[in-house]
PDB file of C-alpha atoms in Angstrom:
ATOM      1  CA  MET A 207     -13.833 -16.414  11.927  1.00 47.00           C
ATOM      2  CA  MET A 208     -12.582 -12.865  12.486  1.00 55.00           C
ATOM      3  CA  LEU A 209      -9.532 -12.648  14.705  1.00 69.00           C
ATOM      4  CA  GLY A 210      -9.795  -8.938  15.194  1.00 78.00           C
ATOM      5  CA  GLU A 211     -10.295  -5.641  13.553  1.00 71.00           C
ATOM      6  CA  HIS A 212      -7.281  -3.594  12.569  1.00 71.00           C
ATOM      7  CA  ASN A 213      -7.481   0.119  11.913  1.00 75.00           C
ATOM      8  CA  TYR A 214      -5.125   2.211   9.830  1.00 72.00           C
ATOM      9  CA  ALA A 215      -4.948   5.946   9.382  1.00 76.00           C
ATOM     10  CA  VAL A 216      -3.296   8.292   6.930  1.00 73.00           C
ATOM     11  CA  ARG A 217      -3.706  11.981   6.367  1.00 77.00           C
ATOM     12  CA  VAL A 218      -4.019  13.304   2.831  1.00 75.00           C
ATOM     13  CA  ASP A 219      -3.468  17.034   2.333  1.00 82.00           C
ATOM     14  CA  TRP A 220      -4.270  18.677  -0.964  1.00 83.00           C
ATOM     15  CA  THR A 221      -1.459  21.065  -1.944  1.00 88.00           C
ATOM     16  CA  GLY A 222      -2.707  21.969  -5.404  1.00 87.00           C
ATOM     17  CA  ASN A 223      -4.588  25.214  -4.768  1.00 89.00           C
ATOM     18  CA  GLU A 224      -2.994  27.490  -7.345  1.00 89.00           C
ATOM     19  CA  GLY A 225      -4.779  30.607  -6.160  1.00 89.00           C
ATOM     20  CA  SER A 226      -8.398  30.145  -7.180  1.00 85.00           C
ATOM     21  CA  GLY A 227      -9.094  26.705  -5.734  1.00 80.00           C
ATOM     22  CA  THR A 228     -11.354  24.536  -7.831  1.00 83.00           C
ATOM     23  CA  SER A 229     -12.889  27.424  -9.739  1.00 82.00           C
ATOM     24  CA  SER A 230     -12.574  25.330 -12.916  1.00 82.00           C
ATOM     25  CA  TYR A 231     -11.370  21.853 -13.853  1.00 79.00           C
ATOM     26  CA  ARG A 232      -8.015  23.142 -15.111  1.00 86.00           C
ATOM     27  CA  ALA A 233      -7.520  25.829 -12.457  1.00 86.00           C
ATOM     28  CA  TYR A 234      -6.092  23.584  -9.780  1.00 87.00           C
ATOM     29  CA  GLY A 235      -3.260  21.130  -9.315  1.00 84.00           C
ATOM     30  CA  ARG A 236      -3.782  17.538  -8.300  1.00 87.00           C
ATOM     31  CA  GLN A 237      -0.778  17.526  -5.948  1.00 85.00           C
ATOM     32  CA  HIS A 238      -1.148  16.210  -2.424  1.00 81.00           C
ATOM     33  CA  THR A 239       0.863  14.625   0.354  1.00 84.00           C
ATOM     34  CA  ILE A 240       0.155  11.382   2.159  1.00 80.00           C
ATOM     35  CA  THR A 241       1.332  11.106   5.741  1.00 78.00           C
ATOM     36  CA  PRO A 242       0.941   8.163   8.116  1.00 72.00           C
ATOM     37  CA  VAL A 243      -0.890   9.064  11.326  1.00 74.00           C
ATOM     38  CA  GLY A 244       0.396   8.000  14.722  1.00 70.00           C
ATOM     39  CA  LYS A 245       4.005   7.350  13.784  1.00 70.00           C
ATOM     40  CA  GLY A 246       6.904   9.048  15.508  1.00 66.00           C
ATOM     41  CA  ALA A 247       8.712  11.888  13.776  1.00 64.00           C
ATOM     42  CA  GLU A 248      11.713   9.653  13.078  1.00 63.00           C
ATOM     43  CA  VAL A 249       9.661   7.300  10.858  1.00 61.00           C
ATOM     44  CA  LYS A 250       7.084   9.688   9.484  1.00 66.00           C
ATOM     45  CA  ALA A 251       7.385   9.845   5.737  1.00 76.00           C
ATOM     46  CA  VAL A 252       5.467  12.038   3.366  1.00 80.00           C
ATOM     47  CA  ILE A 253       4.447  10.615   0.013  1.00 86.00           C
ATOM     48  CA  LYS A 254       3.950  13.256  -2.613  1.00 89.00           C
ATOM     49  CA  GLY A 255       0.934  12.389  -4.718  1.00 90.00           C
ATOM     50  CA  SER A 256      -1.065  13.705  -7.630  1.00 90.00           C
ATOM     51  CA  SER A 257      -3.428  12.307 -10.201  1.00 90.00           C
ATOM     52  CA  ASP A 258      -2.247  10.452 -13.269  1.00 88.00           C
ATOM     53  CA  PRO A 259      -0.995  12.852 -15.994  1.00 87.00           C
ATOM     54  CA  THR A 260      -3.965  11.751 -18.122  1.00 86.00           C
ATOM     55  CA  PHE A 261      -6.153  13.464 -15.528  1.00 87.00           C
ATOM     56  CA  HIS A 262      -4.049  16.657 -15.384  1.00 89.00           C
ATOM     57  CA  GLY A 263      -1.746  15.367 -12.669  1.00 90.00           C
ATOM     58  CA  ASN A 264       1.960  15.736 -12.050  1.00 90.00           C
ATOM     59  CA  ALA A 265       3.954  12.864 -13.573  1.00 87.00           C
ATOM     60  CA  GLU A 266       6.716  13.366 -10.983  1.00 89.00           C
ATOM     61  CA  ARG A 267       4.410  12.342  -8.111  1.00 89.00           C
ATOM     62  CA  TRP A 268       2.765   9.090  -7.080  1.00 89.00           C
ATOM     63  CA  ASN A 269      -0.819   8.641  -8.244  1.00 90.00           C
ATOM     64  CA  PRO A 270      -3.498   6.558  -6.488  1.00 92.00           C
ATOM     65  CA  GLU A 271      -3.337   3.829  -9.105  1.00 92.00           C
ATOM     66  CA  GLU A 272       0.406   3.356  -8.564  1.00 92.00           C
ATOM     67  CA  LEU A 273      -0.100   3.349  -4.788  1.00 93.00           C
ATOM     68  CA  LEU A 274      -2.762   0.635  -5.083  1.00 93.00           C
ATOM     69  CA  LEU A 275      -0.422  -1.473  -7.210  1.00 94.00           C
ATOM     70  CA  ALA A 276       2.452  -0.826  -4.779  1.00 93.00           C
ATOM     71  CA  ALA A 277       0.309  -1.918  -1.810  1.00 94.00           C
ATOM     72  CA  LEU A 278      -0.676  -5.094  -3.629  1.00 95.00           C
ATOM     73  CA  SER A 279       2.938  -5.888  -4.533  1.00 95.00           C
ATOM     74  CA  GLN A 280       4.190  -5.148  -1.007  1.00 94.00           C
ATOM     75  CA  CYS A 281       1.512  -7.306   0.578  1.00 95.00           C
ATOM     76  CA  HIS A 282       2.279 -10.285  -1.649  1.00 95.00           C
ATOM     77  CA  MET A 283       6.012  -9.924  -0.987  1.00 95.00           C
ATOM     78  CA  LEU A 284       5.546  -9.767   2.786  1.00 94.00           C
ATOM     79  CA  SER A 285       3.134 -12.712   2.701  1.00 94.00           C
ATOM     80  CA  TYR A 286       5.543 -14.713   0.533  1.00 94.00           C
ATOM     81  CA  LEU A 287       8.490 -14.067   2.835  1.00 94.00           C
ATOM     82  CA  HIS A 288       6.388 -15.177   5.803  1.00 95.00           C
ATOM     83  CA  VAL A 289       5.251 -18.340   4.014  1.00 94.00           C
ATOM     84  CA  ALA A 290       8.840 -19.085   2.931  1.00 95.00           C
ATOM     85  CA  VAL A 291      10.074 -18.881   6.524  1.00 94.00           C
ATOM     86  CA  ARG A 292       7.233 -21.102   7.708  1.00 93.00           C
ATOM     87  CA  HIS A 293       8.202 -23.752   5.139  1.00 95.00           C
ATOM     88  CA  GLY A 294      11.974 -23.558   5.639  1.00 94.00           C
ATOM     89  CA  VAL A 295      12.804 -21.805   2.365  1.00 94.00           C
ATOM     90  CA  THR A 296      15.618 -19.249   2.617  1.00 95.00           C
ATOM     91  CA  VAL A 297      14.961 -16.280   0.339  1.00 95.00           C
ATOM     92  CA  THR A 298      18.033 -14.180  -0.407  1.00 93.00           C
ATOM     93  CA  ALA A 299      16.498 -11.664  -2.837  1.00 90.00           C
ATOM     94  CA  TYR A 300      13.039 -10.594  -3.984  1.00 93.00           C
ATOM     95  CA  THR A 301      11.955  -8.051  -6.553  1.00 92.00           C
ATOM     96  CA  ASP A 302       8.642  -7.488  -8.286  1.00 95.00           C
ATOM     97  CA  SER A 303       7.793  -5.638 -11.480  1.00 92.00           C
ATOM     98  CA  ALA A 304       4.060  -5.280 -11.003  1.00 94.00           C
ATOM     99  CA  VAL A 305       1.728  -3.895 -13.653  1.00 94.00           C
ATOM    100  CA  GLY A 306      -1.942  -3.000 -13.549  1.00 93.00           C
ATOM    101  CA  VAL A 307      -4.613  -2.219 -16.103  1.00 93.00           C
ATOM    102  CA  MET A 308      -7.343   0.315 -15.389  1.00 90.00           C
ATOM    103  CA  ARG A 309     -10.217   0.905 -17.774  1.00 91.00           C
ATOM    104  CA  GLN A 310     -12.291   4.057 -17.953  1.00 89.00           C
ATOM    105  CA  ARG A 311     -16.040   3.834 -18.400  1.00 88.00           C
ATOM    106  CA  PRO A 312     -17.918   6.002 -20.881  1.00 88.00           C
ATOM    107  CA  GLY A 313     -19.397   8.905 -18.969  1.00 87.00           C
ATOM    108  CA  GLY A 314     -16.768   8.882 -16.221  1.00 84.00           C
ATOM    109  CA  GLY A 315     -15.206   6.653 -13.643  1.00 87.00           C
ATOM    110  CA  GLY A 316     -13.540   3.349 -14.170  1.00 88.00           C
ATOM    111  CA  SER A 317     -11.936   0.444 -12.395  1.00 91.00           C
ATOM    112  CA  PHE A 318      -8.926  -1.798 -12.421  1.00 93.00           C
ATOM    113  CA  ALA A 319      -9.400  -4.696 -14.827  1.00 93.00           C
ATOM    114  CA  SER A 320      -6.381  -6.672 -13.626  1.00 94.00           C
ATOM    115  CA  ALA A 321      -3.016  -6.613 -11.941  1.00 95.00           C
ATOM    116  CA  THR A 322      -0.039  -8.821 -12.672  1.00 95.00           C
ATOM    117  CA  LEU A 323       2.693  -9.390 -10.121  1.00 94.00           C
ATOM    118  CA  ARG A 324       6.012 -10.640 -11.480  1.00 95.00           C
ATOM    119  CA  PRO A 325       8.081 -11.591  -8.454  1.00 94.00           C
ATOM    120  CA  ARG A 326      11.677 -12.639  -9.081  1.00 94.00           C
ATOM    121  CA  VAL A 327      12.805 -14.616  -6.062  1.00 93.00           C
ATOM    122  CA  THR A 328      16.267 -15.910  -5.316  1.00 95.00           C
ATOM    123  CA  ILE A 329      16.622 -18.742  -2.816  1.00 93.00           C
ATOM    124  CA  SER A 330      19.676 -20.468  -1.353  1.00 94.00           C
ATOM    125  CA  ASP A 331      18.825 -24.155  -1.911  1.00 95.00           C
ATOM    126  CA  PRO A 332      18.676 -25.434  -5.498  1.00 97.00           C
ATOM    127  CA  THR A 333      16.602 -28.448  -4.429  1.00 97.00           C
ATOM    128  CA  GLN A 334      13.750 -26.146  -3.323  1.00 97.00           C
ATOM    129  CA  VAL A 335      13.174 -24.143  -6.511  1.00 97.00           C
ATOM    130  CA  ASP A 336       9.902 -25.859  -7.497  1.00 97.00           C
ATOM    131  CA  PHE A 337       8.622 -25.835  -3.923  1.00 98.00           C
ATOM    132  CA  ALA A 338       9.519 -22.169  -3.472  1.00 96.00           C
ATOM    133  CA  GLN A 339       7.727 -21.386  -6.722  1.00 97.00           C
ATOM    134  CA  SER A 340       4.583 -23.142  -5.469  1.00 97.00           C
ATOM    135  CA  LEU A 341       4.506 -21.024  -2.299  1.00 97.00           C
ATOM    136  CA  HIS A 342       3.227 -18.011  -4.246  1.00 98.00           C
ATOM    137  CA  ALA A 343      -0.268 -19.541  -4.266  1.00 97.00           C
ATOM    138  CA  GLU A 344      -0.250 -19.770  -0.464  1.00 97.00           C
ATOM    139  CA  ALA A 345       1.114 -16.230  -0.174  1.00 97.00           C
ATOM    140  CA  ALA A 346      -1.649 -14.966  -2.481  1.00 97.00           C
ATOM    141  CA  ARG A 347      -4.289 -16.519  -0.210  1.00 96.00           C
ATOM    142  CA  GLU A 348      -2.715 -14.890   2.863  1.00 96.00           C
ATOM    143  CA  CYS A 349      -2.243 -11.396   1.423  1.00 96.00           C
ATOM    144  CA  PHE A 350      -4.910  -9.105   2.918  1.00 95.00           C
ATOM    145  CA  ILE A 351      -4.674  -6.557   0.116  1.00 96.00           C
ATOM    146  CA  GLY A 352      -4.904  -9.162  -2.638  1.00 96.00           C
ATOM    147  CA  ALA A 353      -7.905 -10.765  -0.944  1.00 95.00           C
ATOM    148  CA  SER A 354      -9.610  -7.360  -0.951  1.00 96.00           C
ATOM    149  CA  MET A 355      -9.360  -6.762  -4.695  1.00 96.00           C
ATOM    150  CA  ASN A 356     -12.416  -7.155  -6.911  1.00 96.00           C
ATOM    151  CA  PHE A 357     -10.334  -7.750 -10.042  1.00 95.00           C
ATOM    152  CA  PRO A 358      -8.041 -10.606 -11.068  1.00 96.00           C
ATOM    153  CA  VAL A 359      -4.550 -10.579  -9.607  1.00 96.00           C
ATOM    154  CA  VAL A 360      -2.252 -12.767 -11.701  1.00 96.00           C
ATOM    155  CA  HIS A 361       1.078 -14.043 -10.412  1.00 97.00           C
ATOM    156  CA  GLU A 362       3.960 -14.760 -12.797  1.00 97.00           C
ATOM    157  CA  PRO A 363       6.783 -15.677 -10.417  1.00 97.00           C
ATOM    158  CA  VAL A 364      10.266 -16.827 -11.330  1.00 97.00           C
ATOM    159  CA  THR A 365      12.458 -18.538  -8.742  1.00 97.00           C
ATOM    160  CA  THR A 366      16.226 -18.908  -9.087  1.00 95.00           C
ATOM    161  CA  VAL A 367      19.201 -19.851  -6.936  1.00 95.00           C
TER     162      VAL A 367
END
């Protein structure tokens, strides 16, 4: 059952015209900015993006693949924190070192083959370590971004006190 439709908007502006536009594959930069739409000036942030350096992008900027992985990691973290609260687990720290694998296809294009999230969670109660560890499965089911992926998302959590 659908509870409702949610809409999100961002603006992406290409900033890589180096004078001759896309006159050739190497004549333009892949730089761009990503700006949330509908947020007040005090919270509006610009994300500077580009393509991966493999595809002639700027290594100093975020690329779409990193942003996808970041969204997946953020969603799992937020879902986990929500699930922890619901089950009476007090989380005092959370960090994730997420990695993703993308494979190119011969002739162009490609897709993510997998993503691995490695959350390191610190909780306050030593008697809840195993239970807190088990909550990652529930968080994975509740994460909207994770549920939208068409590739395996593996979770390798570690929980400590």
